[in-house]
CSV table of N, CA and C in Angstrom, one decimal:
chain,number,residue,atom,x,y,z
A,1,MET,N,-1.4,94.7,103.6
A,1,MET,CA,0.3,94.7,103.5
A,1,MET,C,0.7,93.6,102.8
A,2,SER,N,2.0,93.9,102.4
A,2,SER,CA,2.6,93.1,101.7
A,2,SER,C,3.4,92.0,102.5
A,3,GLN,N,3.9,90.8,101.7
A,3,GLN,CA,4.9,89.9,102.8
A,3,GLN,C,6.3,90.9,103.1
A,4,MET,N,6.6,91.8,102.7
A,4,MET,CA,8.1,92.4,102.8
A,4,MET,C,7.8,93.4,104.1
A,5,THR,N,6.6,94.0,104.0
A,5,THR,CA,6.5,95.3,105.0
A,5,THR,C,6.1,93.9,106.3
A,6,ILE,N,5.4,92.9,106.3
A,6,ILE,CA,5.5,92.0,107.6
A,6,ILE,C,7.0,91.4,108.1
A,7,SER,N,7.5,90.6,106.9
A,7,SER,CA,9.0,90.8,107.5
A,7,SER,C,10.1,91.7,108.0
A,8,ALA,N,9.8,93.1,107.6
A,8,ALA,CA,10.4,93.8,107.9
A,8,ALA,C,10.2,94.4,109.5
A,9,ARG,N,8.8,94.0,109.7
A,9,ARG,CA,8.5,94.2,110.8
A,9,ARG,C,8.8,93.3,112.1
A,10,LEU,N,9.0,92.2,111.4
A,10,LEU,CA,9.0,90.9,112.4
A,10,LEU,C,10.4,91.0,112.9
A,11,PRO,N,10.5,90.6,114.2
A,11,PRO,CA,12.0,90.5,114.4
A,11,PRO,C,12.3,89.2,114.1
A,12,ARG,N,14.0,89.1,114.0
A,12,ARG,CA,14.4,88.0,113.1
A,12,ARG,C,14.1,86.8,113.9
A,13,ALA,N,14.0,86.1,114.9
A,13,ALA,CA,13.6,85.3,115.5
A,13,ALA,C,12.2,85.0,114.9
A,14,ALA,N,11.1,85.9,115.1
A,14,ALA,CA,9.8,85.5,114.8
A,14,ALA,C,10.0,85.2,113.3
A,15,ARG,N,10.8,85.7,112.2
A,15,ARG,CA,10.4,85.3,111.0
A,15,ARG,C,11.6,84.0,110.6
A,16,ALA,N,12.1,83.1,111.7
A,16,ALA,CA,12.6,82.1,111.6
A,16,ALA,C,11.8,81.0,112.0
A,17,ARG,N,10.8,81.3,112.8
A,17,ARG,CA,9.7,80.6,113.0
A,17,ARG,C,8.3,80.3,112.0
A,18,THR,N,8.6,80.8,111.1
A,18,THR,CA,7.6,81.4,110.0
A,18,THR,C,7.9,80.0,109.0
A,19,GLY,N,8.8,79.2,108.9
A,19,GLY,CA,9.2,78.3,107.9
A,19,GLY,C,9.8,78.9,106.9
A,20,ALA,N,9.6,80.4,106.5
A,20,ALA,CA,10.2,80.8,105.0
A,20,ALA,C,11.4,80.7,105.2
A,21,ARG,N,11.7,80.1,104.2
A,21,ARG,CA,13.4,79.6,103.3
A,21,ARG,C,13.2,79.6,101.7
A,22,SER,N,14.5,79.6,101.5
A,22,SER,CA,15.0,79.6,100.1
A,22,SER,C,15.1,77.9,99.5
A,23,VAL,N,14.3,77.8,98.6
A,23,VAL,CA,14.7,76.4,98.5
A,23,VAL,C,14.8,76.4,96.4
A,24,ASP,N,15.9,75.6,96.1
A,24,ASP,CA,16.4,75.2,95.1
A,24,ASP,C,15.6,74.4,94.3
A,25,ALA,N,15.4,74.9,93.1
A,25,ALA,CA,14.7,74.0,92.1
A,25,ALA,C,15.2,73.0,91.7
A,26,SER,N,16.5,73.1,91.4
A,26,SER,CA,16.9,71.7,90.8
A,26,SER,C,17.6,70.7,91.8
A,27,PRO,N,17.0,69.1,91.8
A,27,PRO,CA,17.4,68.4,92.4
A,27,PRO,C,18.8,68.4,93.4
A,28,ALA,N,18.9,67.8,94.3
A,28,ALA,CA,20.7,67.9,94.7
A,28,ALA,C,20.9,66.7,94.3
A,29,ARG,N,20.6,65.8,93.8
A,29,ARG,CA,21.4,64.7,93.5
A,29,ARG,C,20.9,64.2,92.2
A,30,THR,N,22.2,63.9,91.1
A,30,THR,CA,21.6,63.6,90.1
A,30,THR,C,21.8,62.2,89.7
A,31,ASN,N,20.8,61.9,88.8
A,31,ASN,CA,20.8,60.5,88.4
A,31,ASN,C,21.8,60.3,87.3
A,32,ILE,N,22.9,59.1,87.7
A,32,ILE,CA,23.9,59.2,86.8
A,32,ILE,C,24.0,57.8,86.0
A,33,GLY,N,23.0,57.3,86.5
A,33,GLY,CA,22.7,55.7,86.1
A,33,GLY,C,21.8,55.8,84.9
A,34,PHE,N,20.9,56.6,84.9
A,34,PHE,CA,19.7,57.0,84.0
A,34,PHE,C,20.6,57.6,82.6
A,35,LEU,N,21.7,58.5,83.1
A,35,LEU,CA,22.4,59.2,82.1
A,35,LEU,C,23.0,57.9,81.2
A,36,LEU,N,23.6,57.3,82.0
A,36,LEU,CA,24.7,56.6,81.6
A,36,LEU,C,23.7,55.6,80.6
A,37,LEU,N,22.6,55.2,81.1
A,37,LEU,CA,21.7,54.4,80.4
A,37,LEU,C,21.6,55.0,79.2
A,38,CYS,N,20.7,56.1,78.7
A,38,CYS,CA,20.9,56.9,77.7
A,38,CYS,C,21.8,56.9,76.8
A,39,ALA,N,22.5,57.2,77.2
A,39,ALA,CA,24.0,57.4,76.2
A,39,ALA,C,24.5,56.1,76.2
A,40,PHE,N,24.0,54.7,76.6
A,40,PHE,CA,24.7,53.3,76.2
A,40,PHE,C,23.3,53.1,75.3
A,41,ILE,N,22.5,53.7,74.9
A,41,ILE,CA,21.2,53.0,74.0
A,41,ILE,C,21.8,54.0,73.1
A,42,VAL,N,21.8,55.1,73.2
A,42,VAL,CA,22.4,56.1,71.8
A,42,VAL,C,23.2,55.5,71.2
A,43,ALA,N,24.8,55.1,71.7
A,43,ALA,CA,25.5,54.8,70.6
A,43,ALA,C,25.3,53.4,70.7
A,44,SER,N,25.1,52.4,71.1
A,44,SER,CA,24.5,51.2,70.6
A,44,SER,C,23.5,51.2,69.3
A,45,SER,N,22.8,52.0,69.5
A,45,SER,CA,21.9,52.4,68.5
A,45,SER,C,22.9,52.9,67.0
A,46,PHE,N,23.5,53.9,67.2
A,46,PHE,CA,24.1,54.1,66.3
A,46,PHE,C,25.6,53.6,65.7
A,47,THR,N,25.7,52.2,66.8
A,47,THR,CA,27.2,51.1,66.3
A,47,THR,C,26.0,50.0,65.6
A,48,ALA,N,24.6,50.1,65.9
A,48,ALA,CA,24.0,48.8,64.9
A,48,ALA,C,23.8,49.0,63.6
A,49,VAL,N,23.6,50.8,63.7
A,49,VAL,CA,23.0,51.3,62.3
A,49,VAL,C,24.2,51.3,61.3
A,50,LEU,N,25.8,51.5,62.1
A,50,LEU,CA,26.9,51.3,61.0
A,50,LEU,C,27.3,50.0,60.6
A,51,VAL,N,27.1,48.8,61.6
A,51,VAL,CA,27.3,47.7,61.0
A,51,VAL,C,26.3,47.1,60.0
A,52,LEU,N,25.0,47.5,60.4
A,52,LEU,CA,23.9,46.9,59.3
A,52,LEU,C,24.4,47.8,57.9
A,53,ASN,N,24.5,49.0,57.6
A,53,ASN,CA,25.2,49.7,56.4
A,53,ASN,C,26.1,49.2,56.2
A,54,THR,N,27.2,48.8,56.8
A,54,THR,CA,28.2,48.1,56.4
A,54,THR,C,27.8,46.7,55.7
A,55,ALA,N,27.4,46.5,56.3
A,55,ALA,CA,27.0,44.5,55.8
A,55,ALA,C,26.3,45.1,54.4
A,56,ARG,N,25.3,45.8,54.3
A,56,ARG,CA,24.7,46.0,53.3
A,56,ARG,C,25.7,46.7,52.1
A,57,ALA,N,26.6,47.5,52.4
A,57,ALA,CA,26.9,47.9,51.2
A,57,ALA,C,27.9,46.7,50.9
A,58,GLU,N,28.9,46.3,51.6
A,58,GLU,CA,29.3,44.8,51.5
A,58,GLU,C,28.5,43.9,50.5
A,59,GLY,N,27.5,43.7,50.7
A,59,GLY,CA,26.3,42.7,49.9
A,59,GLY,C,26.4,43.2,48.6
A,60,SER,N,26.3,44.5,48.9
A,60,SER,CA,26.1,45.3,47.0
A,60,SER,C,27.4,45.0,46.5
A,61,TYR,N,28.5,45.3,47.0
A,61,TYR,CA,29.9,45.1,46.0
A,61,TYR,C,30.1,43.2,45.3
A,62,VAL,N,29.5,42.5,46.4
A,62,VAL,CA,29.3,41.1,46.3
A,62,VAL,C,28.4,40.9,45.1
A,63,LEU,N,27.2,41.7,45.1
A,63,LEU,CA,26.6,41.1,43.9
A,63,LEU,C,26.9,41.8,42.9
A,64,SER,N,27.3,43.0,43.1
A,64,SER,CA,27.7,43.2,41.4
A,64,SER,C,28.9,42.5,40.9
A,65,ARG,N,29.7,42.1,41.8
A,65,ARG,CA,30.9,41.3,41.5
A,65,ARG,C,30.4,39.9,40.6
A,66,LEU,N,29.4,39.5,41.5
A,66,LEU,CA,28.5,37.9,40.9
A,66,LEU,C,27.9,38.2,39.7
A,67,GLU,N,27.3,39.3,39.4
A,67,GLU,CA,26.7,40.1,38.1
A,67,GLU,C,27.7,40.3,37.0
A,68,VAL,N,28.9,40.6,37.2
A,68,VAL,CA,29.7,40.7,36.2
A,68,VAL,C,30.6,39.2,35.8
A,69,GLN,N,30.4,38.5,36.7
A,69,GLN,CA,30.9,37.2,36.4
A,69,GLN,C,29.8,36.4,35.8
A,70,ARG,N,28.6,36.3,35.9
A,70,ARG,CA,27.6,35.8,35.5
A,70,ARG,C,27.4,36.5,33.8
A,71,THR,N,27.5,37.3,33.6
A,71,THR,CA,27.7,38.1,32.3
A,71,THR,C,29.0,37.4,31.5
A,72,ALA,N,29.9,37.3,32.2
A,72,ALA,CA,31.0,36.5,31.9
A,72,ALA,C,30.7,35.3,31.3
A,73,LEU,N,30.6,34.4,32.1
A,73,LEU,CA,30.0,33.1,32.3
A,73,LEU,C,29.0,33.1,30.9
A,74,HIS,N,27.8,33.9,30.6
A,74,HIS,CA,26.9,34.1,29.7
A,74,HIS,C,27.7,34.0,28.4
A,75,ASP,N,28.6,35.1,28.5
A,75,ASP,CA,29.4,35.2,27.2
A,75,ASP,C,30.1,34.0,26.6
A,76,GLN,N,30.7,33.6,27.5
A,76,GLN,CA,31.4,32.3,27.3
A,76,GLN,C,30.5,31.0,26.7
A,77,LYS,N,29.5,30.6,27.7
A,77,LYS,CA,28.7,29.4,27.4
A,77,LYS,C,28.2,30.4,25.8
A,78,VAL,N,27.8,31.5,25.2
A,78,VAL,CA,27.2,31.7,23.6
A,78,VAL,C,28.3,31.3,23.1
A,79,THR,N,29.5,31.7,23.6
A,79,THR,CA,30.6,31.7,22.1
A,79,THR,C,30.8,29.9,22.0
A,80,LEU,N,30.7,29.2,23.4
A,80,LEU,CA,31.3,27.9,23.3
A,80,LEU,C,30.1,27.2,22.5
A,81,ALA,N,28.7,27.5,22.3
A,81,ALA,CA,27.6,27.0,21.8
A,81,ALA,C,27.5,27.2,20.3
A,82,GLU,N,28.4,28.4,19.8
A,82,GLU,CA,28.5,28.6,18.7
A,82,GLU,C,29.5,27.7,18.0
A,83,GLU,N,30.7,27.8,18.7
A,83,GLU,CA,31.9,26.8,18.4
A,83,GLU,C,31.5,25.1,18.5
A,84,LEU,N,30.3,24.7,19.3
A,84,LEU,CA,30.0,23.4,19.0
A,84,LEU,C,29.0,23.4,17.8
A,85,ALA,N,28.1,24.5,17.8
A,85,ALA,CA,27.2,24.1,16.6
A,85,ALA,C,28.1,24.1,15.0
A,86,GLU,N,29.2,24.8,15.1
A,86,GLU,CA,29.9,24.8,13.6
A,86,GLU,C,30.8,23.1,13.8
A,87,LYS,N,31.9,23.2,15.2
A,87,LYS,CA,32.0,21.8,14.3
A,87,LYS,C,31.1,20.5,14.4
A,88,GLU,N,29.8,20.9,14.8
A,88,GLU,CA,29.1,19.6,14.2
A,88,GLU,C,27.9,19.4,13.5
A,89,SER,N,28.4,20.6,12.4
A,89,SER,CA,27.7,20.8,11.5
A,89,SER,C,28.2,19.6,10.3
A,90,PRO,N,27.4,19.4,9.3
A,90,PRO,CA,27.6,18.1,8.5
A,90,PRO,C,29.2,18.5,7.7
A,91,GLU,N,29.4,19.4,7.1
A,91,GLU,CA,30.1,20.0,6.3
A,91,GLU,C,31.5,19.7,7.3
A,92,ASN,N,31.9,20.6,8.1
A,92,ASN,CA,33.0,20.2,9.3
A,92,ASN,C,32.7,18.5,9.6
A,93,LEU,N,31.9,18.0,9.9
A,93,LEU,CA,32.2,16.4,10.1
A,93,LEU,C,32.7,15.5,9.1
A,94,ALA,N,32.0,15.9,7.9
A,94,ALA,CA,32.6,15.1,6.4
A,94,ALA,C,33.9,16.2,6.3
A,95,GLY,N,34.7,16.9,6.5
A,95,GLY,CA,36.2,17.3,6.3
A,95,GLY,C,36.6,16.7,7.3
A,96,ALA,N,36.4,16.6,8.7
A,96,ALA,CA,37.0,15.7,9.4
A,96,ALA,C,37.4,14.1,9.1
A,97,ALA,N,36.3,13.6,8.8
A,97,ALA,CA,36.2,12.2,7.9
A,97,ALA,C,37.3,11.9,7.2
A,98,GLU,N,37.3,12.6,6.2
A,98,GLU,CA,37.9,12.7,5.1
A,98,GLU,C,39.5,13.2,5.7
A,99,LYS,N,39.6,13.7,6.7
A,99,LYS,CA,40.7,13.6,7.0
A,99,LYS,C,41.5,12.5,7.9
A,100,LEU,N,40.8,11.6,8.4
A,100,LEU,CA,41.0,10.5,8.7
A,100,LEU,C,41.0,9.5,7.8
A,101,LYS,N,40.8,9.8,6.6
A,101,LYS,CA,40.7,8.8,4.9
A,101,LYS,C,39.3,7.5,5.3
A,102,MET,N,38.2,8.3,6.0
A,102,MET,CA,37.2,7.5,6.1
A,102,MET,C,36.1,7.8,4.5
A,103,VAL,N,35.6,7.1,4.5
A,103,VAL,CA,34.7,7.2,3.1
A,103,VAL,C,33.4,6.6,3.9
A,104,PRO,N,32.5,7.7,2.8
A,104,PRO,CA,31.3,7.4,3.0
A,104,PRO,C,30.1,6.1,3.0
A,105,SER,N,29.4,5.6,4.1
A,105,SER,CA,28.8,4.1,3.9
A,105,SER,C,27.9,3.9,2.9
A,106,THR,N,27.6,3.2,2.1
A,106,THR,CA,26.0,2.7,1.3
A,106,THR,C,25.3,2.4,2.3
A,107,SER,N,25.6,1.6,3.0
A,107,SER,CA,24.4,1.0,4.0
A,107,SER,C,24.9,0.9,5.5
A,108,THR,N,24.2,0.7,6.3
A,108,THR,CA,24.3,1.0,7.9
A,108,THR,C,24.1,-0.6,8.2
A,109,ALA,N,24.7,-0.7,9.5
A,109,ALA,CA,24.9,-1.6,10.3
A,109,ALA,C,24.4,-1.0,12.2
A,110,THR,N,23.8,-1.2,12.9
A,110,THR,CA,23.4,-0.8,14.1
A,110,THR,C,23.6,-1.8,14.9
A,111,VAL,N,24.3,-1.3,16.5
A,111,VAL,CA,24.4,-2.5,17.5
A,111,VAL,C,23.5,-2.3,18.6
A,112,ARG,N,22.5,-2.7,18.9
A,112,ARG,CA,21.9,-2.5,20.3
A,112,ARG,C,22.6,-3.1,21.0
A,113,LEU,N,22.5,-1.8,22.5
A,113,LEU,CA,23.6,-1.7,23.7
A,113,LEU,C,23.0,-2.7,24.4
A,114,SER,N,21.5,-2.8,24.8
A,114,SER,CA,20.7,-3.8,25.5
A,114,SER,C,21.3,-5.2,25.7
A,115,ASP,N,21.2,-5.8,24.3
A,115,ASP,CA,21.3,-6.9,24.4
A,115,ASP,C,22.7,-7.5,23.2
A,116,GLY,N,23.5,-6.8,22.5
A,116,GLY,CA,24.6,-6.8,21.7
A,116,GLY,C,24.3,-7.1,20.2
A,117,SER,N,22.7,-7.2,20.1
A,117,SER,CA,22.4,-7.3,18.8
A,117,SER,C,22.8,-6.5,17.9
A,118,ILE,N,23.1,-7.2,16.4
A,118,ILE,CA,23.3,-6.6,15.4
A,118,ILE,C,22.5,-6.2,14.4
A,119,THR,N,21.9,-5.1,13.9
A,119,THR,CA,20.6,-4.8,13.4
A,119,THR,C,20.8,-4.2,12.0
A,120,GLY,N,20.9,-4.9,10.9
A,120,GLY,CA,20.9,-4.1,9.5
A,120,GLY,C,22.3,-4.8,9.0
A,121,VAL,N,22.7,-4.6,7.6
A,121,VAL,CA,23.8,-5.1,7.4
A,121,VAL,C,24.8,-4.1,6.4
A,122,ALA,N,25.8,-4.0,7.1
A,122,ALA,CA,27.1,-3.1,6.5
A,122,ALA,C,27.5,-3.9,5.1
A,123,SER,N,27.4,-3.1,4.2
A,123,SER,CA,27.8,-3.5,3.1
A,123,SER,C,29.1,-3.2,2.6
A,124,LYS,N,30.2,-3.4,1.5
A,124,LYS,CA,31.3,-3.4,1.4
A,124,LYS,C,31.3,-2.0,0.8
A,125,VAL,N,32.5,-1.0,1.1
A,125,VAL,CA,33.0,0.0,0.8
A,125,VAL,C,33.6,0.1,-0.7
A,126,GLU,N,33.1,0.6,-1.3
A,126,GLU,CA,33.7,0.7,-3.0
A,126,GLU,C,34.9,0.9,-3.1
A,127,ASP,N,36.1,1.7,-2.4
A,127,ASP,CA,37.2,1.5,-3.1
A,127,ASP,C,38.0,0.3,-2.2
A,128,GLY,N,37.4,-0.5,-2.1
A,128,GLY,CA,38.2,-2.0,-1.8
A,128,GLY,C,38.2,-1.9,-0.1
A,129,HIS,N,38.1,-1.0,1.0
A,129,HIS,CA,38.2,-1.1,2.0
A,129,HIS,C,37.7,-2.2,3.0
A,130,THR,N,37.5,-2.8,3.9
A,130,THR,CA,36.3,-3.8,4.4
A,130,THR,C,36.3,-3.5,5.9
A,131,ILE,N,35.2,-3.8,6.2
A,131,ILE,CA,34.8,-3.5,7.9
A,131,ILE,C,35.1,-4.5,8.5
A,132,THR,N,35.6,-4.9,9.4
A,132,THR,CA,35.9,-6.0,10.7
A,132,THR,C,35.0,-5.4,12.1
A,133,VAL,N,34.6,-6.4,12.5
A,133,VAL,CA,33.3,-6.1,13.5
A,133,VAL,C,33.6,-7.0,14.7
A,134,ASP,N,34.6,-7.0,16.0
A,134,ASP,CA,34.7,-8.0,16.9
A,134,ASP,C,33.6,-7.5,17.6
A,135,LEU,N,32.5,-8.8,17.8
A,135,LEU,CA,31.3,-9.1,18.8
A,135,LEU,C,31.6,-9.6,20.0
A,136,PRO,N,31.5,-8.8,20.9
A,136,PRO,CA,32.0,-8.2,22.5
A,136,PRO,C,31.4,-9.5,23.2
A,137,SER,N,30.2,-10.4,22.4
A,137,SER,CA,30.0,-11.1,23.2
A,137,SER,C,31.2,-12.6,23.2
A,138,THR,N,31.3,-13.0,22.1
A,138,THR,CA,32.2,-14.1,21.7
A,138,THR,C,33.9,-13.7,21.3
A,139,GLY,N,34.2,-12.3,20.5
A,139,GLY,CA,35.1,-11.9,20.4
A,139,GLY,C,35.8,-12.3,18.9
A,140,ILE,N,34.6,-12.9,18.3
A,140,ILE,CA,34.8,-13.6,16.8
A,140,ILE,C,34.6,-12.4,15.7
A,141,PRO,N,35.5,-12.1,15.2
A,141,PRO,CA,35.2,-11.1,13.9
A,141,PRO,C,34.6,-11.7,12.9
A,142,LEU,N,33.4,-10.8,12.6
A,142,LEU,CA,32.0,-11.1,11.6
A,142,LEU,C,33.1,-11.1,9.9
A,143,PRO,N,32.3,-12.5,9.2
A,143,PRO,CA,33.4,-13.2,8.2
A,143,PRO,C,33.0,-11.7,7.2
A,144,LYS,N,34.0,-11.4,6.3
A,144,LYS,CA,34.1,-10.2,5.3
A,144,LYS,C,33.7,-10.3,4.1
A,145,ASP,N,32.7,-9.6,3.7
A,145,ASP,CA,32.1,-9.4,2.2
A,145,ASP,C,33.1,-9.7,1.1
A,146,ASP,N,32.7,-10.7,0.0
A,146,ASP,CA,33.7,-9.8,-1.0
A,146,ASP,C,33.1,-10.4,-2.0
């Protein structure tokens, strides 16, 4: 005999005593706190990824701007080095000295900065100009060569 035939034969009071009742499979109480925690974790993860991605993109833009600036500064450095090499060439220095009415020296004298002593002898320039040097320690000019 099946269950249906037995329950159909039992009176209603007897059926209630057997404890047969229908039960809902889903729980009666939902766990809202757990759902909110999961939603918070997912939302904070997405926010963190967005913030990190934005910071990375900003760093990329800063890096590209700095590379452009580095290239411009390198070009400026090369240009200035070429100008300096051109200006310190012997031909340009001789031309600048002629504009200042300087003449080449036949002999040289040097001043040692540590003690102020003069080494070598400066001779007279051929076109009649003389050189006067003030000694820093005494303030007395050297005698002129005639």
